[in-house]
Short mmCIF file of C-alpha atoms in Angstrom, two decimals:
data_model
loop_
_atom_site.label_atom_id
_atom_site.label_comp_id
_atom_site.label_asym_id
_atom_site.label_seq_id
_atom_site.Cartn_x
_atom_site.Cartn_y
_atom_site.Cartn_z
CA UNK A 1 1.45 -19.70 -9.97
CA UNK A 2 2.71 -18.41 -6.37
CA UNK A 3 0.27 -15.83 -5.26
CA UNK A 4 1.65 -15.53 -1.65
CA UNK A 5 4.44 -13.03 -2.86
CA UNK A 6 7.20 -12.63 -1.05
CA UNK A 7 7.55 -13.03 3.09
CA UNK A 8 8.62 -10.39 5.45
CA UNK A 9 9.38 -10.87 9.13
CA UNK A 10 7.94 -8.04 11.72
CA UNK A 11 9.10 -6.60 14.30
CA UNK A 12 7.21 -4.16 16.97
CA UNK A 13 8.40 -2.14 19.73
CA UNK A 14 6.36 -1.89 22.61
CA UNK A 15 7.22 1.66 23.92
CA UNK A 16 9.60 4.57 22.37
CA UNK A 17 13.10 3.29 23.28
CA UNK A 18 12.09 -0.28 23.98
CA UNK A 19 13.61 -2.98 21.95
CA UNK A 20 12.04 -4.46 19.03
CA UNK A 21 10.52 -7.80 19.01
CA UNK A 22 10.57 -10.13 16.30
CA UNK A 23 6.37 -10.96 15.92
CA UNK A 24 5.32 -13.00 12.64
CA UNK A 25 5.49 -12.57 9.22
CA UNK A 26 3.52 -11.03 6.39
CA UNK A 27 3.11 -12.00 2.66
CA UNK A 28 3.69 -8.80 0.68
CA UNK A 29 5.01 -7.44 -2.35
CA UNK A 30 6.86 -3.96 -1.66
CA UNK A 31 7.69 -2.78 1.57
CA UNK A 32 4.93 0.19 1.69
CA UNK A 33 2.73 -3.24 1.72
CA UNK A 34 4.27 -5.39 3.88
CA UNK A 35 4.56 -2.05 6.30
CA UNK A 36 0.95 -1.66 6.33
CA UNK A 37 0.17 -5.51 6.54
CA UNK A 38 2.14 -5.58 9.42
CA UNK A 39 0.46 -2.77 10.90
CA UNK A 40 -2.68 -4.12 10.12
CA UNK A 41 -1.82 -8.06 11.74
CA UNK A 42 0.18 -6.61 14.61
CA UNK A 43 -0.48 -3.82 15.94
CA UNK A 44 -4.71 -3.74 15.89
CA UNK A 45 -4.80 -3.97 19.54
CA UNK A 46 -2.52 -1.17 20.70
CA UNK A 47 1.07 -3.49 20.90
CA UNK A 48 3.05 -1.06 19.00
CA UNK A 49 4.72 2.26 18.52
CA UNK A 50 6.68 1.60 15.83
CA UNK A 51 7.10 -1.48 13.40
CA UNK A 52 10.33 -2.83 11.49
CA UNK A 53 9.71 -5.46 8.12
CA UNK A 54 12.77 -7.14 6.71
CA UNK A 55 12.55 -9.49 3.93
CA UNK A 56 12.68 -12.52 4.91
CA UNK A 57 15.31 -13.85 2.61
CA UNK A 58 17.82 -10.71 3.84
CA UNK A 59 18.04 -12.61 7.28
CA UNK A 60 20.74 -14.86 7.41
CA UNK A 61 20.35 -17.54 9.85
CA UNK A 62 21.80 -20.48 11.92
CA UNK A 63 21.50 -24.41 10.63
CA UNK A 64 20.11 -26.86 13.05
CA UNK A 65 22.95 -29.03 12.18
CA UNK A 66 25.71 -26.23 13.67
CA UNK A 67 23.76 -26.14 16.47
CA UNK A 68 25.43 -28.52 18.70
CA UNK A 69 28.78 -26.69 17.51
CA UNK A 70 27.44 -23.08 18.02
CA UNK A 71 25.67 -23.68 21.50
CA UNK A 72 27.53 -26.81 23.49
CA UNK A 73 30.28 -24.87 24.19
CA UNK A 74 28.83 -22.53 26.63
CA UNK A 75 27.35 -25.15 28.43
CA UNK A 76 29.99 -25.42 31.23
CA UNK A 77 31.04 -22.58 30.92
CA UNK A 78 29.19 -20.93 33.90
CA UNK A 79 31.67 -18.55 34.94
CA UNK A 80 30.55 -16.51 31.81
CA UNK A 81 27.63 -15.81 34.22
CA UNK A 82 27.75 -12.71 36.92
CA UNK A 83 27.11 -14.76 39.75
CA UNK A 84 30.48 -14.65 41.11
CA UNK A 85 29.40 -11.32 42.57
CA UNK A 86 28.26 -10.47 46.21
CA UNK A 87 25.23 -8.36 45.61
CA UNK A 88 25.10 -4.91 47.19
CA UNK A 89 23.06 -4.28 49.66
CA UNK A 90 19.32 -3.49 48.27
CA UNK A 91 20.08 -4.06 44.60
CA UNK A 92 17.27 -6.00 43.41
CA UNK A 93 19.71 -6.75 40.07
CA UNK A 94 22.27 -5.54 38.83
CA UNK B 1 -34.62 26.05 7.99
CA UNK B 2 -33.54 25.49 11.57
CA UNK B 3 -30.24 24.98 13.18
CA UNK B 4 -30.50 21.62 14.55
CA UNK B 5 -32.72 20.29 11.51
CA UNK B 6 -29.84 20.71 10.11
CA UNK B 7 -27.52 19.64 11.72
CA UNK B 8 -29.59 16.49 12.16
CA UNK B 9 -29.11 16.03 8.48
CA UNK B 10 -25.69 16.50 8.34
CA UNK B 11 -25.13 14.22 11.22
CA UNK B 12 -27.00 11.37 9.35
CA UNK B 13 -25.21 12.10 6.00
CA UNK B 14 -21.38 11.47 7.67
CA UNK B 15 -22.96 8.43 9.68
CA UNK B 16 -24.72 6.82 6.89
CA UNK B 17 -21.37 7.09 4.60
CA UNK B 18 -20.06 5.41 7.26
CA UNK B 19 -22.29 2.87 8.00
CA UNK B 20 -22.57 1.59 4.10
CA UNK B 21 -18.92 1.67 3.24
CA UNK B 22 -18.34 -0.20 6.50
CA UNK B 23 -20.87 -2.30 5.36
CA UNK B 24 -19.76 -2.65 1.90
CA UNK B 25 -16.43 -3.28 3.16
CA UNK B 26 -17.36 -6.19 5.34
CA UNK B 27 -18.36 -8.37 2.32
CA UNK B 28 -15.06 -8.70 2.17
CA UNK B 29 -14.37 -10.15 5.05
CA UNK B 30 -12.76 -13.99 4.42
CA UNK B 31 -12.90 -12.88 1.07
CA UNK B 32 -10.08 -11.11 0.44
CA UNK B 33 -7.42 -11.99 -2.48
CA UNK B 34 -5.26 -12.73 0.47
CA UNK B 35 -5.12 -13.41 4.02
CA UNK B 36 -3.33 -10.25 4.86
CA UNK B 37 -5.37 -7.87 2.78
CA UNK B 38 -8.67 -9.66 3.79
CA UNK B 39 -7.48 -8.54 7.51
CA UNK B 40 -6.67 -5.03 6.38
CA UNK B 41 -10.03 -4.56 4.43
CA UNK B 42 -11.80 -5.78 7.71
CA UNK B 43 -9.97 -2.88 9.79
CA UNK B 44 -11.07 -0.40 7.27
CA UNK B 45 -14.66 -1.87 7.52
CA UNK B 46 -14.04 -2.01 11.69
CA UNK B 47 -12.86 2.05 11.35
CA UNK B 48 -16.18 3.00 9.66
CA UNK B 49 -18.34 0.70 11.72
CA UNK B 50 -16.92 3.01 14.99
CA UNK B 51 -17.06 6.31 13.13
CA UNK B 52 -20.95 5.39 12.24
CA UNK B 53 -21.47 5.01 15.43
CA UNK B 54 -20.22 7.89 17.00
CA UNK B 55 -22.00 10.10 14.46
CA UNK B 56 -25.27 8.45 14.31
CA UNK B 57 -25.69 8.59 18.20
CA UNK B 58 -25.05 12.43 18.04
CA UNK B 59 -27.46 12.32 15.21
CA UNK B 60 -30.19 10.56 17.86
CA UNK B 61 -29.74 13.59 20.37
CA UNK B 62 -31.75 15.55 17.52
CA UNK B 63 -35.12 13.75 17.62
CA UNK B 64 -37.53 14.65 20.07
CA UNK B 65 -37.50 11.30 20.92
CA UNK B 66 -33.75 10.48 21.22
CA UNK B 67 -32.62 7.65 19.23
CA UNK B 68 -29.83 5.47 19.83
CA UNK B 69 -27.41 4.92 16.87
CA UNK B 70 -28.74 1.02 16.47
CA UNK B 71 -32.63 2.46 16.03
CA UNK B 72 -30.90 5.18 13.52
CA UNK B 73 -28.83 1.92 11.45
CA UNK B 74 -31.23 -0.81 11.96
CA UNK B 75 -34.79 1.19 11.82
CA UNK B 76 -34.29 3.34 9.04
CA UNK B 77 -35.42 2.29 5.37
CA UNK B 78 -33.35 4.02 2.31
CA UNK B 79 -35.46 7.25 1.49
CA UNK B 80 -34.39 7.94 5.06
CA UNK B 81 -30.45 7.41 4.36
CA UNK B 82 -28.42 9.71 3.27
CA UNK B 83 -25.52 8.61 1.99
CA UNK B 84 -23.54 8.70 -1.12
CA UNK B 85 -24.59 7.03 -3.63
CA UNK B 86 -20.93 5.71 -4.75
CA UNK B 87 -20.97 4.28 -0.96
CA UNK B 88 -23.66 1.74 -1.77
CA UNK B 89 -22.67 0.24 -5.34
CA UNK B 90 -21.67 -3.58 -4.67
CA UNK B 91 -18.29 -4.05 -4.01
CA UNK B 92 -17.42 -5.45 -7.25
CA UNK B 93 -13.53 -6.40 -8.09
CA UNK B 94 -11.07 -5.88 -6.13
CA UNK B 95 -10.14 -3.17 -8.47
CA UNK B 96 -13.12 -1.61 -8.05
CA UNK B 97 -13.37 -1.59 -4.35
CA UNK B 98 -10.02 0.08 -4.37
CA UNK B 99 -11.58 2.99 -6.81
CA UNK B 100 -14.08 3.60 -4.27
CA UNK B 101 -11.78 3.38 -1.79
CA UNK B 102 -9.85 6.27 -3.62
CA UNK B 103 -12.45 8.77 -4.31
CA UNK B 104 -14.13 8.34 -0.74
CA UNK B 105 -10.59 8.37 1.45
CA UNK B 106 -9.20 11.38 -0.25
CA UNK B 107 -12.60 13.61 0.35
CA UNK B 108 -13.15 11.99 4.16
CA UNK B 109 -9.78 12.96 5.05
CA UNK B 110 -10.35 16.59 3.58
CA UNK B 111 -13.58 16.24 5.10
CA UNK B 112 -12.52 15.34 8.19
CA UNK B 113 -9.29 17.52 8.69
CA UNK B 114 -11.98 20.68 7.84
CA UNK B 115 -14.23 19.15 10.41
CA UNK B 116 -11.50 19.45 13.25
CA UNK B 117 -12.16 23.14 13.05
CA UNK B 118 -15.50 23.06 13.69
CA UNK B 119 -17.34 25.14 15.97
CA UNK B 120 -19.42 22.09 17.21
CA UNK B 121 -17.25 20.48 20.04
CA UNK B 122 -18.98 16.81 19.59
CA UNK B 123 -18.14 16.54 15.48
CA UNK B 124 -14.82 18.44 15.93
CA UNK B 125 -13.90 15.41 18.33
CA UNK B 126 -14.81 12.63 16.19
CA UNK B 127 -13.06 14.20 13.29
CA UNK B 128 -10.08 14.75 15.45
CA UNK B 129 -10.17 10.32 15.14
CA UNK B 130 -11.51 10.09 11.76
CA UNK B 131 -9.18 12.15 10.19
CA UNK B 132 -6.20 9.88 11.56
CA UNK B 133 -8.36 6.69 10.11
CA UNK B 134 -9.17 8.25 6.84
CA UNK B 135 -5.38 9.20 6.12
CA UNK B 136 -4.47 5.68 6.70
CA UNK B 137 -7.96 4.51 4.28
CA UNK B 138 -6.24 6.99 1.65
CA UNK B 139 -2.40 5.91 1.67
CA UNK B 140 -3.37 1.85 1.44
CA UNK B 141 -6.08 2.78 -1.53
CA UNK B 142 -3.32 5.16 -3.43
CA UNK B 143 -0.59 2.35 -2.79
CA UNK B 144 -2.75 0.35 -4.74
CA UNK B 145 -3.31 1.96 -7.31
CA UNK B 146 -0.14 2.77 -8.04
CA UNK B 147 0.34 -1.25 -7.88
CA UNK B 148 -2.27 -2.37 -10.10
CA UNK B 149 -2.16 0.98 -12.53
CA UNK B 150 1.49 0.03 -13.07
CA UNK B 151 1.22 -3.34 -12.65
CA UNK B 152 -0.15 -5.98 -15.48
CA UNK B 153 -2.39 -4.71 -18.41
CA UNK B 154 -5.45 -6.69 -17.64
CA UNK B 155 -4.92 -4.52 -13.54
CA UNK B 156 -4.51 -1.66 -15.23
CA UNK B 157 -7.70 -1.75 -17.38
CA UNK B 158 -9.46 -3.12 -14.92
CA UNK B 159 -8.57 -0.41 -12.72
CA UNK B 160 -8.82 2.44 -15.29
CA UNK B 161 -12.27 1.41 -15.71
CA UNK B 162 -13.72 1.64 -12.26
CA UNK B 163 -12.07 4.83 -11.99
CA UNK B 164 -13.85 6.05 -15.11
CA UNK B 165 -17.46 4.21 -14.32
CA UNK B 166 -16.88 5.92 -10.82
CA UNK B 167 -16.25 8.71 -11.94
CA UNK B 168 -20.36 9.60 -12.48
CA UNK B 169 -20.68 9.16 -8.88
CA UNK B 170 -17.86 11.96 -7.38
CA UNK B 171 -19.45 15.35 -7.60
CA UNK B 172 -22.33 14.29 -5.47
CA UNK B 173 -19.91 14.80 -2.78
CA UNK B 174 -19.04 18.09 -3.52
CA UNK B 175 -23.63 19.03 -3.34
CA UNK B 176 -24.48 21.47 -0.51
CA UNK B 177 -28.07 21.54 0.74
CA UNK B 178 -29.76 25.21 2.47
CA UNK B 179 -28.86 23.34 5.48
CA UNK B 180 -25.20 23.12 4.69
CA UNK B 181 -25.00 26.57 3.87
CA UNK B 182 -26.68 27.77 7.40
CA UNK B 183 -24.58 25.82 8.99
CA UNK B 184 -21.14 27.00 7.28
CA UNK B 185 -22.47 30.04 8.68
CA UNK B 186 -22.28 29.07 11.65
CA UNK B 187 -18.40 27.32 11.53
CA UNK B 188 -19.96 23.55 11.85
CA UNK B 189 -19.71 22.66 8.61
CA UNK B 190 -16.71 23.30 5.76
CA UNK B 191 -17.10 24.64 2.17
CA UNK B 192 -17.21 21.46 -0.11
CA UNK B 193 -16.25 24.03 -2.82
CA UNK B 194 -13.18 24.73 -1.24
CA UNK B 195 -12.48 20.34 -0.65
CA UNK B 196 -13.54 19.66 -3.99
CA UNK B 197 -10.54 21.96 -5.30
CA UNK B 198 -8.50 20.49 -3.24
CA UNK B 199 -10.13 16.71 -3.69
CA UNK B 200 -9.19 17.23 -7.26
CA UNK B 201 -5.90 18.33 -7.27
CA UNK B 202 -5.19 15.09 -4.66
CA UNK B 203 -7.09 12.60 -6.56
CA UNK B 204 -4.85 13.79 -9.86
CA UNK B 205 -2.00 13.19 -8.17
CA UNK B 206 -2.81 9.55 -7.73
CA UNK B 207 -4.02 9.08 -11.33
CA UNK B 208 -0.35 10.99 -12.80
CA UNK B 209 1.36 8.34 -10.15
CA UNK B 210 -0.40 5.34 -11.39
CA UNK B 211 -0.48 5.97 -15.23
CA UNK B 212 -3.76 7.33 -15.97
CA UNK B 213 -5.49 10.67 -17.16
CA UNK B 214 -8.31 12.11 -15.15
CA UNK B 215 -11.76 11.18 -16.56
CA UNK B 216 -13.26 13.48 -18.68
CA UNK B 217 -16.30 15.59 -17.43
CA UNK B 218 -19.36 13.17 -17.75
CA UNK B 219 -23.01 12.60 -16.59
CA UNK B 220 -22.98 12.45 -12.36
CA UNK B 221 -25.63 10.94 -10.20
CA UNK B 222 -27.34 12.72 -7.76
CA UNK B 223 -30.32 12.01 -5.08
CA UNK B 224 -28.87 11.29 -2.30
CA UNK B 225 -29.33 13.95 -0.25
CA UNK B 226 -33.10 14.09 -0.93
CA UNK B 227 -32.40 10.11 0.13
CA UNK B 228 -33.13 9.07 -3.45
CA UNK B 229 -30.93 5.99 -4.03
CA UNK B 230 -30.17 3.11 -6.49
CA UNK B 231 -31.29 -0.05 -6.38
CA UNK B 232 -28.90 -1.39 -4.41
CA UNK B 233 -28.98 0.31 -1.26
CA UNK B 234 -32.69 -1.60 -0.31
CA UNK B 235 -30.77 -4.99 -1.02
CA UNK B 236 -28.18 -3.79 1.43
CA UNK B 237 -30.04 -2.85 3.97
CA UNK B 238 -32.75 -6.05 3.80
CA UNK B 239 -29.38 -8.16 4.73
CA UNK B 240 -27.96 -5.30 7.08
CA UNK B 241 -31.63 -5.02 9.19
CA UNK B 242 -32.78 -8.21 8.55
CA UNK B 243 -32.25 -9.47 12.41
CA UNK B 244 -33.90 -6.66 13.82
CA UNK B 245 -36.76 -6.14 11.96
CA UNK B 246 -37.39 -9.92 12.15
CA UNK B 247 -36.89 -9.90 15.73
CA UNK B 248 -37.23 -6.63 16.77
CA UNK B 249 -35.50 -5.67 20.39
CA UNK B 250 -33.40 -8.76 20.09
CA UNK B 251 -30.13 -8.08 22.27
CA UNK B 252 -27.24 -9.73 23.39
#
């Protein structure tokens, strides 16, 4: 018998507004579970403000075999990059 | 009897819970039915261990001889603890732990939310934390029983029956010493009257959501507060104190 239920990947966001960040994963059978797990894995040492859990099986993801199709193409394709520009003066970045 | 008697007493009896649920809870620890609620048990375990601490240090300020909250954990033998008696039964099944779980959470959190009001600035502090920890100890024990009360017949039974055995153990919550009353007097302690009501009413909701009836009125256990306490508690603590009363003063 499986007894690891079903997999959910977490994400945490730092700070209000920040972006979330893809973590781990938690075993978990409803999302009230996997919500806590994840609080309870993640976020023990103060790295959170808010959490997002998505079944794992809802993210759809790329093949290693497509990736030399996906990715190769960028590789010369530098102009894609901003550093054509002249930075202003005392812009650290733009 | 006299203010801070009393309050020494009623400092002990929130620390104590503390300390033997935290306790209890630790046996859990690598033992869990899974990696992730193994962790989660361990937090709630971690979340008692602090809230022991902060209580039973307050408690020390009382003797005429301060204490520090390790002589008041580790020096103690069980007529001098206080807590509930429910706190101290073995852990049991999983099922069981989560009954505990249930009864305790939902009256801490009562407790606790009363205890931000209190006139005492030390106890209205730590309940201003506690009551955020005890909400949490509440929503992941009625999530599971929800989950196992609904979920195959042997969880359900399994469940249903710690809830009833457990049962005998619930009012002793509710008891309220001369102490108690002096010092609801005084705004530092809440009416358990008024929590039980309330206790009830909460607890019922969990039992209607899982897909049980509340047990029926039956026997209940009492001693505690006089620190009369079952046989288990001396096993507990022989394990819990065994390091210092081997070694006394050992540090690290």
């Amino acid at each position: 018998m499986d007894t690891q239920l079903d997999l959910w990947e977490v994400f945490i966001q730092g700070k209000s507004g920040g972006q979330f960040m893809h973590v781990g994963s938690v075993h978990a059978s409803d999302k009230e579970m996997a919500l806590k797990y994840a609080r309870d894995l993640y976020t023990r040492r103060n790295e959170g403000s808010a959490i997002w859990v998505v079944l794992s099986t809802n993210i759809v993801a790329s093949l290693p075999e497509d990736a030399e199709m996906f990715f190769d193409p960028a590789n010369d394709k530098i102009y894609r990059h901003p550093t054509f520009y002249t930075m202003p003066e005392g812009a650290l970045q733009i | 009897m006299e203010k801070n008697e009393a309050l020494k007493k009623f400092l002990l009896r929130l620390g104590d819970n503390a300390l033997i649920q935290g306790h209890r809870l630790s046996e859990w620890c690598s033992r869990g039915p899974m990696l992730e609620e193994d962790i989660a048990l361990s937090n709630l375990a971690l979340d008692n261990i602090g809230r022991a601490q902060a209580f039973l240090d307050y408690a020390g300020h009382f003797y005429t001889n301060p204490l520090s909250a390790d002589d008041l954990a580790f020096k103690r033998s069980e007529r001098q603890y206080f807590n509930f008696l429910m706190a101290e039964l073995p852990v049991g099944h999983f099922g069981f732990t989560i009954a505990k779980q249930l009864y305790i959470s939902a009256y801490e959190e009562l407790l606790f939310e009363a205890l931000t009001q209190s006139t005492d600035e030390t106890i209205a502090a730590i309940a201003h934390k506690a009551v955020k920890e005890a909400r949490y100890h509440f929503s992941h024990a009625a999530d599971w029983c929800v989950r196992l009360g609904l979920g195959t017949a042997e969880s359900h039974d399994k469940l249903g029956s710690a809830m009833t055995d457990l049962w005998a153990y619930t009012q002793e919550f509710f008891e309220m010493t001369d102490g108690d009353l002096l010092l609801l007097q005084l705004g530092i302690a809440p009416d358990q009257n008024q929590i039980k009501k309330v206790w009830t009413d909460k607890v019922n909701k969990v039992f209607m959501r899982a897909g049980y009836v509340m047990p029926a009125e039956c026997y209940q256990y009492s001693g505690s507060q006089q620190g009369i306490h079952t046989e288990y508690l001396g096993h507990l603590l022989c394990e819990m104190q065994y390091l210092q009363r081997s070694h006394p003063q050992a540090a690290w």
